[in-house]
Short mmCIF file of C-alpha atoms in Angstrom, two decimals:
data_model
loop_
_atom_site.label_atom_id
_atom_site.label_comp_id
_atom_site.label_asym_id
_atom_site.label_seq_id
_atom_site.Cartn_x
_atom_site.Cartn_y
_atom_site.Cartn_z
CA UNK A 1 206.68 222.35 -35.90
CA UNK A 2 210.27 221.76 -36.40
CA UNK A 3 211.13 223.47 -39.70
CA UNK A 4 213.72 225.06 -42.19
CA UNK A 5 212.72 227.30 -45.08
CA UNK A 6 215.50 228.34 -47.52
CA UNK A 7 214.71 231.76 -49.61
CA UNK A 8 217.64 233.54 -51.90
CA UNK A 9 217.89 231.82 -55.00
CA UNK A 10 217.34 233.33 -58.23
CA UNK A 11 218.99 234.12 -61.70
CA UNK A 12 222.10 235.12 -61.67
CA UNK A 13 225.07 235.75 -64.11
CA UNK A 14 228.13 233.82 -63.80
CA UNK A 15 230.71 236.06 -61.88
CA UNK A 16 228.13 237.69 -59.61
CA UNK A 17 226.77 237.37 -55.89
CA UNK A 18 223.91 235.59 -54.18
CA UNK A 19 223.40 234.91 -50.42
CA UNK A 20 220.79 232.50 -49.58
CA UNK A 21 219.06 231.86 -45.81
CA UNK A 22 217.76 229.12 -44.24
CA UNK A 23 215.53 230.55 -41.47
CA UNK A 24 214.85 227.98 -38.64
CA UNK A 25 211.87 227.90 -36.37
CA UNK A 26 210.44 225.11 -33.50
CA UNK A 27 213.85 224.14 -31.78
CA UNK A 28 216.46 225.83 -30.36
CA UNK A 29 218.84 226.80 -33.85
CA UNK A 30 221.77 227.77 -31.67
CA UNK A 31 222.18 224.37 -30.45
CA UNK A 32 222.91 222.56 -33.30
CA UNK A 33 225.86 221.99 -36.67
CA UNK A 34 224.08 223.38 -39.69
CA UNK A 35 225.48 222.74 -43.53
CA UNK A 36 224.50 223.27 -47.00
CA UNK A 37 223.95 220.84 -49.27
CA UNK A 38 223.33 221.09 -53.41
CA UNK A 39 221.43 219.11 -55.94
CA UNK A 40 222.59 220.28 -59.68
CA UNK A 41 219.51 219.40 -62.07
CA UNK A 42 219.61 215.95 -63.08
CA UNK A 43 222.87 214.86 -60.87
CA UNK A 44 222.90 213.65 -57.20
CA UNK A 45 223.23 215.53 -53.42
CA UNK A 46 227.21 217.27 -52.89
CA UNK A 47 227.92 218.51 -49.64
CA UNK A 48 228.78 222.32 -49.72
CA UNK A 49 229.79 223.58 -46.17
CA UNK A 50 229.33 223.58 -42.81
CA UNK A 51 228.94 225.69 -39.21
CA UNK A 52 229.55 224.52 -35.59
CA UNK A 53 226.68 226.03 -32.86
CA UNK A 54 228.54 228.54 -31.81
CA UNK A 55 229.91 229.80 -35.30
CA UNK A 56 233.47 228.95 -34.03
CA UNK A 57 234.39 226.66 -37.47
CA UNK A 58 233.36 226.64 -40.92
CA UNK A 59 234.12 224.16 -43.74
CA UNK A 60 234.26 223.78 -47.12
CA UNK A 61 234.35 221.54 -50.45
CA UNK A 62 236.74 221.91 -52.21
CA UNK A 63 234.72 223.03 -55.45
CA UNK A 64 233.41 226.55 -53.40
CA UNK A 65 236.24 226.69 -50.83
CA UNK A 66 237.09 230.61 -51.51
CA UNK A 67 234.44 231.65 -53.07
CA UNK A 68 231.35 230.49 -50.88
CA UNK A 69 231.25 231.77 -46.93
CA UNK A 70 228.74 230.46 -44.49
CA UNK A 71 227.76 232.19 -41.41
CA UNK A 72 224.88 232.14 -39.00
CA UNK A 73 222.69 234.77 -36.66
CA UNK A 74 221.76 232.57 -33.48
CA UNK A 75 219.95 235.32 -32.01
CA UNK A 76 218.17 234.83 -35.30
CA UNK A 77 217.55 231.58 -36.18
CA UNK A 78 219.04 232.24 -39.26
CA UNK A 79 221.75 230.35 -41.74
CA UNK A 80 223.62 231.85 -44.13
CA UNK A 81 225.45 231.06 -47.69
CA UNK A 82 226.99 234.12 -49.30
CA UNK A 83 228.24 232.97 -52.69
CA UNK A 84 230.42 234.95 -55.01
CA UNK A 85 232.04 234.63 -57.97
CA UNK A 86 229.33 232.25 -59.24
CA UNK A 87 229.88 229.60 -61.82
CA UNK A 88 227.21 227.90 -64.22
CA UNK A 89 228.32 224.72 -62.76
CA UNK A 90 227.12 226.24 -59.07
CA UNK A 91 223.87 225.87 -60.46
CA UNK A 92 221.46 223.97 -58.57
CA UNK A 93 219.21 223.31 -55.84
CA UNK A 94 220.38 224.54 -52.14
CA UNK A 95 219.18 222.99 -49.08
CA UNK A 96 220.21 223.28 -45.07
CA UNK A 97 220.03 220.84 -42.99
CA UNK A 98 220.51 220.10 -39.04
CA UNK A 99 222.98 218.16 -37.03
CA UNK A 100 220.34 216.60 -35.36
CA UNK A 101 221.66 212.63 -34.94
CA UNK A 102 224.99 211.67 -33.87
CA UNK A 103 227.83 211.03 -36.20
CA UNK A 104 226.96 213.79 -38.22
CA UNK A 105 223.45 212.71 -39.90
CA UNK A 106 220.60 215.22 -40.52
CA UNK A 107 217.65 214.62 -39.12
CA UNK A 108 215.45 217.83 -40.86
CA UNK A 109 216.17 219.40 -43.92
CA UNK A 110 214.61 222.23 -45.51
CA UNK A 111 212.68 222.48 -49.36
CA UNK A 112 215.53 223.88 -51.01
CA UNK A 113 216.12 227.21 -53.39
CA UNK A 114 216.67 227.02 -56.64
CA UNK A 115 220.04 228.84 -57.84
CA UNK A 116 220.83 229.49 -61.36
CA UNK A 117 223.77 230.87 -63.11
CA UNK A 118 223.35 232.05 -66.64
CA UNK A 119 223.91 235.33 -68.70
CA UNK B 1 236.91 215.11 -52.37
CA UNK B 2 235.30 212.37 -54.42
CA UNK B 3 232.01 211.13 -54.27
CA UNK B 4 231.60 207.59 -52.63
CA UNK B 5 230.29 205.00 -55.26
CA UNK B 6 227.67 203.64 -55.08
CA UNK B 7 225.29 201.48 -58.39
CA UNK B 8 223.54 204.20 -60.53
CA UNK B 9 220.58 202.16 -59.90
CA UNK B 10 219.02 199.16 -58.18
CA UNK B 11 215.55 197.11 -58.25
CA UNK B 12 213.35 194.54 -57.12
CA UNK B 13 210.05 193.41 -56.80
CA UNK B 14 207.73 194.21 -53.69
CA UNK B 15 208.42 191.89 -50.81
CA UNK B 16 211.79 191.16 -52.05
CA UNK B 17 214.88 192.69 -50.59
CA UNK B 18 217.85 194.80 -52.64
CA UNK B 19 220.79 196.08 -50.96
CA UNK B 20 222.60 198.85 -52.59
CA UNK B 21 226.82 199.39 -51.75
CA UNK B 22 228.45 202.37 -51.22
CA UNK B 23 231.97 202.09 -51.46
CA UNK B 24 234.45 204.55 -50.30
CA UNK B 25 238.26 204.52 -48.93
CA UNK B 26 240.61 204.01 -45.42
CA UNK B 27 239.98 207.90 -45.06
CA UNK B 28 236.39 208.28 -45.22
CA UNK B 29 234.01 205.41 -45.26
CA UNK B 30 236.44 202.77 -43.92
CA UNK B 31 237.92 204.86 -41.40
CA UNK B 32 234.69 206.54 -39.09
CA UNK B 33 231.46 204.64 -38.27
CA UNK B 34 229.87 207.84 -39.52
CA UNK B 35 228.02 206.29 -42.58
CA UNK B 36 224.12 207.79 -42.84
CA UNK B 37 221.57 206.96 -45.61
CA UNK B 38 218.74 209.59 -47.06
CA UNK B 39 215.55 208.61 -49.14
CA UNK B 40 214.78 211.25 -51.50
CA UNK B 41 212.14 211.89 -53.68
CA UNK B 42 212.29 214.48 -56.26
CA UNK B 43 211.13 217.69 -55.12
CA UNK B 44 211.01 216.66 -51.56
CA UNK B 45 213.67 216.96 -48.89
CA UNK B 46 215.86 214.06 -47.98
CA UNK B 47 214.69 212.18 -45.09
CA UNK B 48 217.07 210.13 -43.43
CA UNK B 49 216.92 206.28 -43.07
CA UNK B 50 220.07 205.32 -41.28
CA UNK B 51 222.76 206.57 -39.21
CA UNK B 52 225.89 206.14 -38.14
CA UNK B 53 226.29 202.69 -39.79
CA UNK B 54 223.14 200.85 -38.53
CA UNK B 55 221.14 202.46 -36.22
CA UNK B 56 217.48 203.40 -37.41
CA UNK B 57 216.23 206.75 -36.77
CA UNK B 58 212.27 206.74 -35.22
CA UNK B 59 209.95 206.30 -37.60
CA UNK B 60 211.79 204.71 -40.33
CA UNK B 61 210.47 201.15 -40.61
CA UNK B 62 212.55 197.88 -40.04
CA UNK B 63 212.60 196.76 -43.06
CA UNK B 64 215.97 199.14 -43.97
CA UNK B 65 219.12 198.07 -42.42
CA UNK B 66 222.36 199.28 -42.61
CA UNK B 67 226.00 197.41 -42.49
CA UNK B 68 229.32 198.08 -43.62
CA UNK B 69 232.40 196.16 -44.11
CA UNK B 70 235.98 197.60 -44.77
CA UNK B 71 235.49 200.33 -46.65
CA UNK B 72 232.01 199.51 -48.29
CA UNK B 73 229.10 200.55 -46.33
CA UNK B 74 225.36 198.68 -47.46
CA UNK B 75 221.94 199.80 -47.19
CA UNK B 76 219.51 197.09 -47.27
CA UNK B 77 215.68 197.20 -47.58
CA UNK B 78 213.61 194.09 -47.27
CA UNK B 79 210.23 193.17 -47.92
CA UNK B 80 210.12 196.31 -50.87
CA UNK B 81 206.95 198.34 -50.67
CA UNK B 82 206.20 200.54 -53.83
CA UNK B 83 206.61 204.05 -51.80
CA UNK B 84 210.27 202.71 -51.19
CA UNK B 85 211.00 203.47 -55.16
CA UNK B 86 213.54 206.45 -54.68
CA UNK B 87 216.78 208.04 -55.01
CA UNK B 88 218.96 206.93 -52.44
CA UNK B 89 222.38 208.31 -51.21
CA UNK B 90 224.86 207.16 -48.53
CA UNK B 91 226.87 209.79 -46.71
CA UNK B 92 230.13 209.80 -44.65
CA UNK B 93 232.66 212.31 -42.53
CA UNK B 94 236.10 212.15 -44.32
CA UNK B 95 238.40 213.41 -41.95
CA UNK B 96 239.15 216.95 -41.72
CA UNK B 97 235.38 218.71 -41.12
CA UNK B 98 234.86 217.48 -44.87
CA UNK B 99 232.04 215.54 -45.91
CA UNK B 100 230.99 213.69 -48.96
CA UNK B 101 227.85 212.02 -50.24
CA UNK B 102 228.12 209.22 -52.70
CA UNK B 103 226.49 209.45 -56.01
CA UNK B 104 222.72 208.22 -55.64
CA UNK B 105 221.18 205.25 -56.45
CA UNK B 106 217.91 204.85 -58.00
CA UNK B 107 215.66 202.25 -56.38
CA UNK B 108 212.67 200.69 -58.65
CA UNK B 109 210.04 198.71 -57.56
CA UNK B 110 209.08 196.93 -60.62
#
């Protein structure tokens, strides 16, 4: 089965450090764009950041750019977002999600972690 | 970076049709057929109903349709079903390796 499961998220208090991982299983992870995408409670999807295949690009919104870094193990079927100096407005839901349609659409997404900063 | 606009909400009644906008600008919406549309329900993960524009992923039934004009892109769903009610969110490449997703639109069936 074709699948993404996020793990990572947790409490947190604003200025600190969280890296979250979407592990990937039933296709061939290496082969496809990944990003990150949030849902803060109550509010609608915001695009976060994204990786090429072959980890040769990154991108970022504007609102992480700096703070957020996302990186990938291929040999591990594993996605990464390391975030630092947190803010209660990074609170939220995180999911991945695959490249898996052309122009950029995802076709499988994963269940999402739940991030939240608070002291 | 600013979210593409689309109606905070949207309804109809089952076996009509309601087509929800999602407006953007020349650099992002108007400017790259790259326009998708995801269904969510809360608590589950988006599930996409349309890419690039129009074209219908397998699976996802005919009755959604996708169009866009200038820089206002247009999900349609006909014949409404009551598993349709939903959040729904249009998505587009903005130039640069930056995306943005507009702001959601809830869909009731009443």
């Amino acid at each position: 089965e074709v699948q993404l499961v996020e793990s990572g998220g947790g409490l947190v208090q604003p200025g600190g450090s969280l890296r979250l991982s979407c592990t990937a299983s039933g296709f061939t992870f290496s082969s496809y764009w990944m990003h990150w995408v949030r849902q803060a409670p109550g509010k609608g999807l915001v695009w976060v950041s994204r990786i090429k295949s072959d980890v040769t690009s990154a991108s970022y919104a504007d609102s992480v750019k700096g703070r957020f870094t996302i990186s990938r193990d291929n040999a591990n079927d594993t996605l990464y977002l390391q975030m630092n100096s947190l803010r209660a407005e990074d609170t939220a839901v995180y999911y991945c999600a695959r490249v898996g349609l052309t122009g950029g659409a995802f076709d499988i997404w994963g269940q999402g972690t739940m991030v939240t900063v608070s002291s | 970076q600013s979210a593409l606009t689309q109606p905070p909400s949207a309804s109809g009644s089952p076996g009509q049709s309601v087509t929800i906008s999602c407006t953007g600008t020349s650099s992002d919406v108007g400017g790259y057929n790259y326009v998708s549309w995801y269904q969510h329900h809360p608590g589950k993960a988006p599930k996409v109903m349309i890419y690039e524009v129009s074209k219908r992923p397998s699976g996802v039934p005919d009755r959604f349709s996708g169009s866009k004009s200038g820089n206002t892109a247009s999900l349609t769903v006909s014949g409404l079903q009551a598993e349709d009610e939903a959040d729904y969110y249009c998505y587009s490449y903005a130039g640069s390796n930056i995306w943005v997703f507009g702001g959601g639109t809830k869909l009731t069936v009443l």
